[in-house]
């Protein structure tokens, strides 16, 4: 019994994943490979951790010092000096199409050697260009290194979510969400995902620098552009279909627990079948077997739902990231990007609950009309 039901489930999942590969040969988010809505859920959780105010500064003292230096540079060089030379600077800061650290390079802001900045720790005055090179992008000292702080943030997220986002498995995340920032000083591939997470973590610091400058800008900055990252997260989490997003988290766990319970209770079913005699026992075992097969096929339904939702989420993400300018982790773009993926996660959760509800009726009684009531 157990072998037959497991074989049906295995073959069904294989067929669903094979069909996905036929439609989208580069897809890396098949059910067997990543699990039900796992890529979508992971992107949302990673973003939620990254956007918290202590994502970088709370890691260690070196990271805290680097974030202070970043905020100092954004305020003094990018905003104070940059705006005086180029009115378009706000666009680079609020909605860069590349990694924000690329967007605020002194050359991109039109800064010269006349633009000076004083370090907040050692008190040394230097040009904005030298400050960017020596205090923000130095490759050896974590208090002066964007690269090292990006690595620390990824390590923190891996540990918190029990993930292993490395050079081998980042592809599944990126093939669904297309979150990797293609133009980054951190490089391509996994570097692009590090850039996405670190850019998200820097939104709060950038907002603080913008808020500090608020009274000095003639046109002013809308309150929406000065909100903290916690407020951003709070708002976008209350939008969309949040309850069904929760179901996407829980459906796989509930399914596996219930399947384990069914397997365990099979021992007692066999005992009662023996006591019930040949006729009654045969009927009891047949009912148990049909129920077990039916429940195992729920996993096939989850595989189909996962692959279809991920396919459409991936297609939409390509268009959305392009429409947002190429970097989804910006002040102007992150809430829309997060909300879009949250909605697709919610759709997956809705389908997961529906599948668990309707598949037994369809297989055992042919009640396809039950789908109308979902």
mmCIF file of C-alpha atoms in Angstrom:
data_model
loop_
_atom_site.group_PDB
_atom_site.id
_atom_site.type_symbol
_atom_site.label_atom_id
_atom_site.label_comp_id
_atom_site.label_asym_id
_atom_site.label_seq_id
_atom_site.Cartn_x
_atom_site.Cartn_y
_atom_site.Cartn_z
ATOM 1 C CA UNK A 1 0.000 0.000 0.000
ATOM 2 C CA UNK A 2 2.616 2.472 1.101
ATOM 3 C CA UNK A 3 4.866 1.650 -1.833
ATOM 4 C CA UNK A 4 2.101 2.073 -4.391
ATOM 5 C CA UNK A 5 0.964 5.424 -3.033
ATOM 6 C CA UNK A 6 4.542 6.703 -2.811
ATOM 7 C CA UNK A 7 5.233 5.564 -6.387
ATOM 8 C CA UNK A 8 2.156 7.368 -7.708
ATOM 9 C CA UNK A 9 3.150 10.520 -5.862
ATOM 10 C CA UNK A 10 6.748 10.279 -7.112
ATOM 11 C CA UNK A 11 5.729 9.753 -10.733
ATOM 12 C CA UNK A 12 3.176 12.569 -10.568
ATOM 13 C CA UNK A 13 5.712 15.050 -9.190
ATOM 14 C CA UNK A 14 8.262 13.954 -11.806
ATOM 15 C CA UNK A 15 5.704 14.538 -14.554
ATOM 16 C CA UNK A 16 4.879 18.007 -13.207
ATOM 17 C CA UNK A 17 8.553 18.983 -13.069
ATOM 18 C CA UNK A 18 9.258 17.506 -16.506
ATOM 19 C CA UNK A 19 6.381 19.503 -17.952
ATOM 20 C CA UNK A 20 7.808 22.660 -16.373
ATOM 21 C CA UNK A 21 11.201 22.002 -17.953
ATOM 22 C CA UNK A 22 9.513 21.497 -21.322
ATOM 23 C CA UNK A 23 7.803 24.886 -21.045
ATOM 24 C CA UNK A 24 10.712 26.733 -19.403
ATOM 25 C CA UNK A 25 13.990 24.895 -19.897
ATOM 26 C CA UNK A 26 15.947 27.215 -17.602
ATOM 27 C CA UNK A 27 13.505 26.930 -14.693
ATOM 28 C CA UNK A 28 15.206 26.003 -11.414
ATOM 29 C CA UNK A 29 12.163 26.196 -9.151
ATOM 30 C CA UNK A 30 10.537 22.794 -9.710
ATOM 31 C CA UNK A 31 8.680 21.213 -6.793
ATOM 32 C CA UNK A 32 11.097 18.324 -6.360
ATOM 33 C CA UNK A 33 14.061 20.700 -6.291
ATOM 34 C CA UNK A 34 12.846 23.491 -4.000
ATOM 35 C CA UNK A 35 9.520 22.420 -2.454
ATOM 36 C CA UNK A 36 6.134 24.142 -2.365
ATOM 37 C CA UNK A 37 6.485 27.935 -2.920
ATOM 38 C CA UNK A 38 9.879 27.732 -1.207
ATOM 39 C CA UNK A 39 11.642 30.194 -3.514
ATOM 40 C CA UNK A 40 8.920 32.834 -3.140
ATOM 41 C CA UNK A 41 8.787 32.382 0.622
ATOM 42 C CA UNK A 42 12.581 32.579 0.928
ATOM 43 C CA UNK A 43 12.757 35.842 -1.055
ATOM 44 C CA UNK A 44 10.076 37.419 1.157
ATOM 45 C CA UNK A 45 11.758 36.328 4.387
ATOM 46 C CA UNK A 46 15.190 37.425 3.169
ATOM 47 C CA UNK A 47 13.794 40.835 2.288
ATOM 48 C CA UNK A 48 12.070 41.165 5.665
ATOM 49 C CA UNK A 49 15.304 40.464 7.521
ATOM 50 C CA UNK A 50 17.377 42.725 5.287
ATOM 51 C CA UNK A 51 15.064 45.698 5.611
ATOM 52 C CA UNK A 52 15.177 45.796 9.409
ATOM 53 C CA UNK A 53 17.140 48.744 10.749
ATOM 54 C CA UNK A 54 19.783 46.599 12.449
ATOM 55 C CA UNK A 55 20.436 44.311 9.482
ATOM 56 C CA UNK A 56 23.893 45.730 8.954
ATOM 57 C CA UNK A 57 24.597 47.894 11.979
ATOM 58 C CA UNK A 58 23.492 45.200 14.395
ATOM 59 C CA UNK A 59 25.898 42.565 13.120
ATOM 60 C CA UNK A 60 29.054 43.817 14.870
ATOM 61 C CA UNK A 61 30.935 47.029 15.706
ATOM 62 C CA UNK A 62 32.705 47.136 12.346
ATOM 63 C CA UNK A 63 29.406 46.881 10.488
ATOM 64 C CA UNK A 64 27.946 49.587 12.705
ATOM 65 C CA UNK A 65 30.840 51.901 11.887
ATOM 66 C CA UNK A 66 30.516 51.188 8.160
ATOM 67 C CA UNK A 67 26.791 52.020 8.149
ATOM 68 C CA UNK A 68 27.531 55.316 9.920
ATOM 69 C CA UNK A 69 30.160 56.116 7.321
ATOM 70 C CA UNK A 70 27.730 55.252 4.523
ATOM 71 C CA UNK A 71 25.088 57.580 5.931
ATOM 72 C CA UNK A 72 27.716 60.299 6.400
ATOM 73 C CA UNK A 73 28.821 59.957 2.765
ATOM 74 C CA UNK A 74 25.248 59.964 1.399
ATOM 75 C CA UNK A 75 24.415 63.126 3.325
ATOM 76 C CA UNK A 76 27.646 65.107 2.889
ATOM 77 C CA UNK A 77 28.786 63.989 -0.553
ATOM 78 C CA UNK A 78 25.858 62.538 -2.476
ATOM 79 C CA UNK A 79 23.230 65.005 -1.247
ATOM 80 C CA UNK A 80 24.918 68.191 -0.021
ATOM 81 C CA UNK A 81 27.651 68.290 -2.644
ATOM 82 C CA UNK A 82 25.971 66.208 -5.326
ATOM 83 C CA UNK A 83 22.737 68.215 -5.486
ATOM 84 C CA UNK A 84 24.681 71.419 -5.872
ATOM 85 C CA UNK A 85 26.292 70.014 -8.998
ATOM 86 C CA UNK A 86 23.517 67.818 -10.400
ATOM 87 C CA UNK A 87 19.763 68.171 -9.661
ATOM 88 C CA UNK A 88 19.258 64.567 -10.870
ATOM 89 C CA UNK A 89 21.156 63.174 -7.875
ATOM 90 C CA UNK A 90 17.949 62.434 -5.968
ATOM 91 C CA UNK A 91 16.932 60.058 -8.743
ATOM 92 C CA UNK A 92 20.212 58.168 -8.426
ATOM 93 C CA UNK A 93 19.718 57.812 -4.695
ATOM 94 C CA UNK A 94 15.991 57.059 -4.472
ATOM 95 C CA UNK A 95 15.665 54.827 -7.503
ATOM 96 C CA UNK A 96 19.027 53.742 -8.925
ATOM 97 C CA UNK A 97 18.948 51.303 -11.822
ATOM 98 C CA UNK A 98 22.180 49.741 -10.544
ATOM 99 C CA UNK A 99 23.613 48.863 -7.139
ATOM 100 C CA UNK A 100 23.306 52.012 -5.005
ATOM 101 C CA UNK A 101 27.043 51.847 -4.310
ATOM 102 C CA UNK A 102 27.633 52.131 -8.049
ATOM 103 C CA UNK A 103 25.044 54.897 -8.363
ATOM 104 C CA UNK A 104 26.719 57.080 -5.719
ATOM 105 C CA UNK A 105 30.266 56.809 -7.007
ATOM 106 C CA UNK A 106 31.799 60.289 -6.992
ATOM 107 C CA UNK A 107 32.246 60.230 -10.782
ATOM 108 C CA UNK A 108 28.574 59.393 -11.312
ATOM 109 C CA UNK A 109 27.541 62.272 -9.062
ATOM 110 C CA UNK A 110 29.819 64.784 -10.779
ATOM 111 C CA UNK A 111 31.914 65.354 -7.645
ATOM 112 C CA UNK A 112 35.364 66.903 -7.813
ATOM 113 C CA UNK A 113 38.354 67.267 -5.512
ATOM 114 C CA UNK A 114 36.761 70.412 -4.145
ATOM 115 C CA UNK A 115 34.089 68.290 -2.458
ATOM 116 C CA UNK A 116 35.359 67.343 1.002
ATOM 117 C CA UNK A 117 34.141 65.157 3.859
ATOM 118 C CA UNK A 118 35.352 64.492 7.409
ATOM 119 C CA UNK A 119 35.333 60.949 8.766
ATOM 120 C CA UNK A 120 33.105 60.458 11.784
ATOM 121 C CA UNK A 121 35.668 58.370 13.674
ATOM 122 C CA UNK A 122 39.217 59.555 12.972
ATOM 123 C CA UNK A 123 38.279 63.149 12.090
ATOM 124 C CA UNK A 124 40.389 63.157 8.949
ATOM 125 C CA UNK A 125 39.216 65.401 6.133
ATOM 126 C CA UNK A 126 39.490 63.992 2.637
ATOM 127 C CA UNK A 127 37.900 64.329 -0.759
ATOM 128 C CA UNK A 128 34.600 62.543 -1.347
ATOM 129 C CA UNK A 129 36.344 60.443 -3.987
ATOM 130 C CA UNK A 130 39.031 59.248 -1.577
ATOM 131 C CA UNK A 131 36.442 58.727 1.162
ATOM 132 C CA UNK A 132 34.386 56.480 -1.125
ATOM 133 C CA UNK A 133 37.459 54.420 -1.994
ATOM 134 C CA UNK A 134 39.116 54.272 1.412
ATOM 135 C CA UNK A 135 36.207 54.289 3.871
ATOM 136 C CA UNK A 136 33.369 52.568 2.001
ATOM 137 C CA UNK A 137 34.826 50.112 -0.494
ATOM 138 C CA UNK A 138 38.145 49.079 1.031
ATOM 139 C CA UNK A 139 38.391 45.309 0.565
ATOM 140 C CA UNK A 140 40.225 44.348 3.766
ATOM 141 C CA UNK A 141 38.739 46.291 6.686
ATOM 142 C CA UNK A 142 35.101 45.425 7.536
ATOM 143 C CA UNK A 143 34.527 48.918 8.931
ATOM 144 C CA UNK A 144 35.409 50.251 5.480
ATOM 145 C CA UNK A 145 34.202 47.447 3.204
ATOM 146 C CA UNK A 146 30.895 47.165 1.354
ATOM 147 C CA UNK A 147 31.889 43.677 0.187
ATOM 148 C CA UNK A 148 32.577 42.343 3.673
ATOM 149 C CA UNK A 149 29.348 43.790 5.051
ATOM 150 C CA UNK A 150 27.375 42.249 2.179
ATOM 151 C CA UNK A 151 28.949 38.890 3.064
ATOM 152 C CA UNK A 152 28.076 39.385 6.740
ATOM 153 C CA UNK A 153 24.452 40.171 5.891
ATOM 154 C CA UNK A 154 24.127 37.075 3.707
ATOM 155 C CA UNK A 155 25.666 34.988 6.484
ATOM 156 C CA UNK A 156 23.153 36.432 8.953
ATOM 157 C CA UNK A 157 20.226 35.642 6.657
ATOM 158 C CA UNK A 158 21.476 32.116 5.971
ATOM 159 C CA UNK A 159 21.708 31.484 9.687
ATOM 160 C CA UNK A 160 18.339 33.025 10.542
ATOM 161 C CA UNK A 161 16.419 31.150 7.824
ATOM 162 C CA UNK A 162 18.563 28.002 7.897
ATOM 163 C CA UNK A 163 19.287 28.488 4.213
ATOM 164 C CA UNK A 164 22.467 27.908 2.291
ATOM 165 C CA UNK A 165 22.446 30.606 -0.348
ATOM 166 C CA UNK A 166 25.736 30.079 -2.126
ATOM 167 C CA UNK A 167 27.130 29.964 -5.632
ATOM 168 C CA UNK A 168 25.394 26.649 -6.332
ATOM 169 C CA UNK A 169 21.818 27.267 -5.217
ATOM 170 C CA UNK A 170 21.141 30.962 -5.663
ATOM 171 C CA UNK A 171 19.828 30.214 -9.165
ATOM 172 C CA UNK A 172 16.420 28.956 -7.986
ATOM 173 C CA UNK A 173 15.778 32.185 -6.087
ATOM 174 C CA UNK A 174 16.848 34.386 -8.935
ATOM 175 C CA UNK A 175 14.953 32.418 -11.583
ATOM 176 C CA UNK A 176 11.697 33.093 -9.698
ATOM 177 C CA UNK A 177 12.214 36.626 -8.402
ATOM 178 C CA UNK A 178 14.882 37.982 -10.758
ATOM 179 C CA UNK A 179 16.086 39.914 -7.733
ATOM 180 C CA UNK A 180 19.822 39.916 -8.516
ATOM 181 C CA UNK A 181 21.058 43.382 -9.401
ATOM 182 C CA UNK A 182 22.998 42.886 -12.613
ATOM 183 C CA UNK A 183 25.291 45.902 -12.351
ATOM 184 C CA UNK A 184 27.041 45.804 -8.985
ATOM 185 C CA UNK A 185 30.558 46.182 -7.655
ATOM 186 C CA UNK A 186 29.833 42.877 -5.874
ATOM 187 C CA UNK A 187 29.760 41.084 -9.232
ATOM 188 C CA UNK A 188 27.173 38.971 -11.039
ATOM 189 C CA UNK A 189 25.355 35.824 -9.957
ATOM 190 C CA UNK A 190 25.446 35.445 -6.201
ATOM 191 C CA UNK A 191 26.995 38.921 -5.999
ATOM 192 C CA UNK A 192 23.795 40.294 -7.526
ATOM 193 C CA UNK A 193 21.692 38.739 -4.769
ATOM 194 C CA UNK A 194 24.082 40.102 -2.128
ATOM 195 C CA UNK A 195 23.623 43.511 -3.743
ATOM 196 C CA UNK A 196 19.827 43.166 -3.601
ATOM 197 C CA UNK A 197 19.864 42.288 0.106
ATOM 198 C CA UNK A 198 22.406 44.981 1.024
ATOM 199 C CA UNK A 199 20.581 47.631 -1.023
ATOM 200 C CA UNK A 200 17.383 46.718 0.849
ATOM 201 C CA UNK A 201 19.253 47.008 4.156
ATOM 202 C CA UNK A 202 20.568 50.450 3.182
ATOM 203 C CA UNK A 203 17.118 51.913 2.436
ATOM 204 C CA UNK A 204 16.631 52.967 6.057
ATOM 205 C CA UNK A 205 20.017 54.689 6.248
ATOM 206 C CA UNK A 206 19.417 56.452 2.947
ATOM 207 C CA UNK A 207 16.004 57.611 4.147
ATOM 208 C CA UNK A 208 17.594 59.030 7.293
ATOM 209 C CA UNK A 209 20.087 61.000 5.202
ATOM 210 C CA UNK A 210 17.213 62.276 3.043
ATOM 211 C CA UNK A 211 15.178 63.217 6.089
ATOM 212 C CA UNK A 212 18.163 65.111 7.530
ATOM 213 C CA UNK A 213 18.359 67.113 4.334
ATOM 214 C CA UNK A 214 14.601 67.628 4.122
ATOM 215 C CA UNK A 215 14.528 71.212 5.331
ATOM 216 C CA UNK A 216 17.351 72.180 2.959
ATOM 217 C CA UNK A 217 15.592 71.078 -0.226
ATOM 218 C CA UNK A 218 13.385 73.771 -1.744
ATOM 219 C CA UNK A 219 10.888 71.345 -3.248
ATOM 220 C CA UNK A 220 10.805 69.254 -0.115
ATOM 221 C CA UNK A 221 10.649 65.492 0.199
ATOM 222 C CA UNK A 222 7.304 63.748 0.468
ATOM 223 C CA UNK A 223 6.653 62.088 3.786
ATOM 224 C CA UNK A 224 6.403 58.796 1.940
ATOM 225 C CA UNK A 225 10.032 59.141 0.908
ATOM 226 C CA UNK A 226 11.184 59.765 4.468
ATOM 227 C CA UNK A 227 9.471 56.784 6.072
ATOM 228 C CA UNK A 228 11.591 54.337 7.953
ATOM 229 C CA UNK A 229 12.149 50.865 6.639
ATOM 230 C CA UNK A 230 10.079 49.411 9.483
ATOM 231 C CA UNK A 231 7.083 51.461 8.377
ATOM 232 C CA UNK A 232 7.616 50.355 4.798
ATOM 233 C CA UNK A 233 7.622 46.718 5.840
ATOM 234 C CA UNK A 234 4.563 47.163 8.045
ATOM 235 C CA UNK A 235 2.574 48.689 5.204
ATOM 236 C CA UNK A 236 3.482 46.197 2.526
ATOM 237 C CA UNK A 237 2.828 43.245 4.815
ATOM 238 C CA UNK A 238 -0.746 44.391 5.425
ATOM 239 C CA UNK A 239 -1.491 44.681 1.721
ATOM 240 C CA UNK A 240 -2.277 41.836 -0.661
ATOM 241 C CA UNK A 241 -3.656 38.479 0.381
ATOM 242 C CA UNK A 242 -1.757 38.048 3.617
ATOM 243 C CA UNK A 243 -3.770 35.161 5.027
ATOM 244 C CA UNK A 244 -3.157 32.989 2.012
ATOM 245 C CA UNK A 245 0.522 33.969 2.099
ATOM 246 C CA UNK A 246 0.529 32.415 5.565
ATOM 247 C CA UNK A 247 -1.001 29.227 4.146
ATOM 248 C CA UNK A 248 1.866 28.984 1.647
ATOM 249 C CA UNK A 249 4.227 28.779 4.642
ATOM 250 C CA UNK A 250 2.193 26.141 6.450
ATOM 251 C CA UNK A 251 0.663 23.869 3.773
ATOM 252 C CA UNK A 252 3.814 21.726 3.187
ATOM 253 C CA UNK A 253 4.338 21.228 6.916
ATOM 254 C CA UNK A 254 0.702 20.329 7.534
ATOM 255 C CA UNK A 255 0.684 17.932 4.568
ATOM 256 C CA UNK A 256 3.772 16.045 5.787
ATOM 257 C CA UNK A 257 2.453 15.806 9.340
ATOM 258 C CA UNK A 258 -0.930 14.496 8.188
ATOM 259 C CA UNK A 259 0.722 11.990 5.866
ATOM 260 C CA UNK A 260 2.799 10.738 8.782
ATOM 261 C CA UNK A 261 -0.346 10.393 10.901
ATOM 262 C CA UNK A 262 -2.045 8.415 8.113
ATOM 263 C CA UNK A 263 0.934 6.067 7.862
ATOM 264 C CA UNK A 264 0.993 5.586 11.618
ATOM 265 C CA UNK A 265 -2.734 4.898 11.883
ATOM 266 C CA UNK A 266 -2.351 2.268 9.176
ATOM 267 C CA UNK A 267 -1.088 -0.069 11.915
ATOM 268 C CA UNK A 268 -4.417 0.179 13.732
ATOM 269 C CA UNK A 269 -6.371 -0.075 10.479
ATOM 270 C CA UNK A 270 -4.692 -3.406 9.761
ATOM 271 C CA UNK A 271 -5.520 -4.627 13.270
ATOM 272 C CA UNK A 272 -9.191 -3.726 12.954
ATOM 273 C CA UNK A 273 -9.289 -5.291 9.479
ATOM 274 C CA UNK A 274 -8.165 -8.613 10.922
ATOM 275 C CA UNK A 275 -10.792 -8.425 13.654
ATOM 276 C CA UNK A 276 -13.526 -7.485 11.153
ATOM 277 C CA UNK A 277 -13.130 -10.694 9.155
ATOM 278 C CA UNK A 278 -12.549 -11.210 5.461
ATOM 279 C CA UNK A 279 -15.450 -9.226 4.022
ATOM 280 C CA UNK A 280 -15.414 -6.323 6.450
ATOM 281 C CA UNK A 281 -11.630 -6.283 6.656
ATOM 282 C CA UNK A 282 -11.188 -6.220 2.892
ATOM 283 C CA UNK A 283 -13.563 -3.266 2.606
ATOM 284 C CA UNK A 284 -11.775 -1.457 5.432
ATOM 285 C CA UNK A 285 -8.326 -1.981 3.868
ATOM 286 C CA UNK A 286 -9.583 -0.949 0.434
ATOM 287 C CA UNK A 287 -11.011 2.272 1.861
ATOM 288 C CA UNK A 288 -7.750 2.962 3.678
ATOM 289 C CA UNK A 289 -5.707 2.285 0.538
ATOM 290 C CA UNK A 290 -7.881 4.531 -1.620
ATOM 291 C CA UNK A 291 -7.700 7.289 0.976
ATOM 292 C CA UNK A 292 -3.914 6.931 1.206
ATOM 293 C CA UNK A 293 -3.525 7.086 -2.571
ATOM 294 C CA UNK A 294 -5.818 10.087 -2.727
ATOM 295 C CA UNK A 295 -3.887 11.946 -0.053
ATOM 296 C CA UNK A 296 -0.574 11.088 -1.714
ATOM 297 C CA UNK A 297 -1.866 12.624 -4.933
ATOM 298 C CA UNK A 298 -2.366 15.879 -3.036
ATOM 299 C CA UNK A 299 1.401 16.214 -3.316
ATOM 300 C CA UNK A 300 1.112 15.977 -7.094
ATOM 301 C CA UNK A 301 -1.457 18.777 -7.011
ATOM 302 C CA UNK A 302 0.898 20.872 -4.883
ATOM 303 C CA UNK A 303 3.698 20.256 -7.384
ATOM 304 C CA UNK A 304 1.528 21.421 -10.284
ATOM 305 C CA UNK A 305 0.398 24.508 -8.337
ATOM 306 C CA UNK A 306 3.968 25.329 -7.309
ATOM 307 C CA UNK A 307 5.311 25.099 -10.838
ATOM 308 C CA UNK A 308 2.483 27.076 -12.436
ATOM 309 C CA UNK A 309 2.575 29.878 -9.852
ATOM 310 C CA UNK A 310 6.374 30.101 -9.975
ATOM 311 C CA UNK A 311 6.279 30.220 -13.763
ATOM 312 C CA UNK A 312 3.872 33.160 -13.805
ATOM 313 C CA UNK A 313 5.664 34.861 -10.886
ATOM 314 C CA UNK A 314 8.946 34.547 -12.771
ATOM 315 C CA UNK A 315 7.453 35.971 -15.968
ATOM 316 C CA UNK A 316 5.906 38.855 -14.056
ATOM 317 C CA UNK A 317 9.110 39.519 -12.104
ATOM 318 C CA UNK A 318 11.076 39.973 -15.334
ATOM 319 C CA UNK A 319 8.637 42.644 -16.485
ATOM 320 C CA UNK A 320 8.380 44.276 -13.060
ATOM 321 C CA UNK A 321 12.124 44.533 -12.419
ATOM 322 C CA UNK A 322 12.583 45.989 -15.902
ATOM 323 C CA UNK A 323 9.785 48.501 -15.253
ATOM 324 C CA UNK A 324 11.377 49.416 -11.919
ATOM 325 C CA UNK A 325 14.640 50.207 -13.666
ATOM 326 C CA UNK A 326 16.664 47.065 -12.977
ATOM 327 C CA UNK A 327 17.072 47.370 -9.206
ATOM 328 C CA UNK A 328 14.042 46.250 -7.160
ATOM 329 C CA UNK A 329 15.691 47.122 -3.805
ATOM 330 C CA UNK A 330 15.315 50.901 -3.877
ATOM 331 C CA UNK A 331 13.345 53.437 -1.850
ATOM 332 C CA UNK A 332 10.812 53.860 -4.644
ATOM 333 C CA UNK A 333 10.618 50.233 -5.815
ATOM 334 C CA UNK A 334 10.988 47.740 -2.959
ATOM 335 C CA UNK A 335 7.440 47.969 -1.620
ATOM 336 C CA UNK A 336 5.947 47.263 -5.064
ATOM 337 C CA UNK A 337 8.369 44.406 -5.723
ATOM 338 C CA UNK A 338 7.718 42.836 -2.313
ATOM 339 C CA UNK A 339 3.955 43.203 -2.680
ATOM 340 C CA UNK A 340 3.969 41.566 -6.104
ATOM 341 C CA UNK A 341 5.861 38.514 -4.836
ATOM 342 C CA UNK A 342 3.707 38.420 -1.697
ATOM 343 C CA UNK A 343 0.605 38.244 -3.880
ATOM 344 C CA UNK A 344 1.990 35.313 -5.852
ATOM 345 C CA UNK A 345 2.914 33.598 -2.585
ATOM 346 C CA UNK A 346 -0.659 34.196 -1.458
ATOM 347 C CA UNK A 347 -1.986 32.637 -4.662
ATOM 348 C CA UNK A 348 0.190 29.579 -3.998
ATOM 349 C CA UNK A 349 -1.215 29.372 -0.465
ATOM 350 C CA UNK A 350 -4.787 29.662 -1.741
ATOM 351 C CA UNK A 351 -4.194 26.893 -4.284
ATOM 352 C CA UNK A 352 -2.528 24.728 -1.637
ATOM 353 C CA UNK A 353 -5.566 24.907 0.635
ATOM 354 C CA UNK A 354 -7.919 24.355 -2.316
ATOM 355 C CA UNK A 355 -5.986 21.302 -3.513
ATOM 356 C CA UNK A 356 -6.067 19.642 -0.103
ATOM 357 C CA UNK A 357 -9.824 20.253 -0.025
ATOM 358 C CA UNK A 358 -10.920 19.251 -3.523
ATOM 359 C CA UNK A 359 -8.599 16.446 -4.638
ATOM 360 C CA UNK A 360 -10.189 13.751 -2.431
ATOM 361 C CA UNK A 361 -13.635 14.636 -3.798
ATOM 362 C CA UNK A 362 -12.417 14.625 -7.393
ATOM 363 C CA UNK A 363 -10.579 11.287 -7.188
ATOM 364 C CA UNK A 364 -12.961 9.349 -4.952
ATOM 365 C CA UNK A 365 -16.290 10.748 -6.177
ATOM 366 C CA UNK A 366 -15.515 12.554 -9.400
ATOM 367 C CA UNK A 367 -16.791 15.820 -7.932
ATOM 368 C CA UNK A 368 -14.992 18.204 -10.262
ATOM 369 C CA UNK A 369 -17.799 20.677 -9.620
ATOM 370 C CA UNK A 370 -16.358 21.095 -6.111
ATOM 371 C CA UNK A 371 -13.784 23.430 -7.668
ATOM 372 C CA UNK A 372 -16.537 25.933 -8.326
ATOM 373 C CA UNK A 373 -17.012 26.384 -4.592
ATOM 374 C CA UNK A 374 -13.329 27.126 -3.904
#
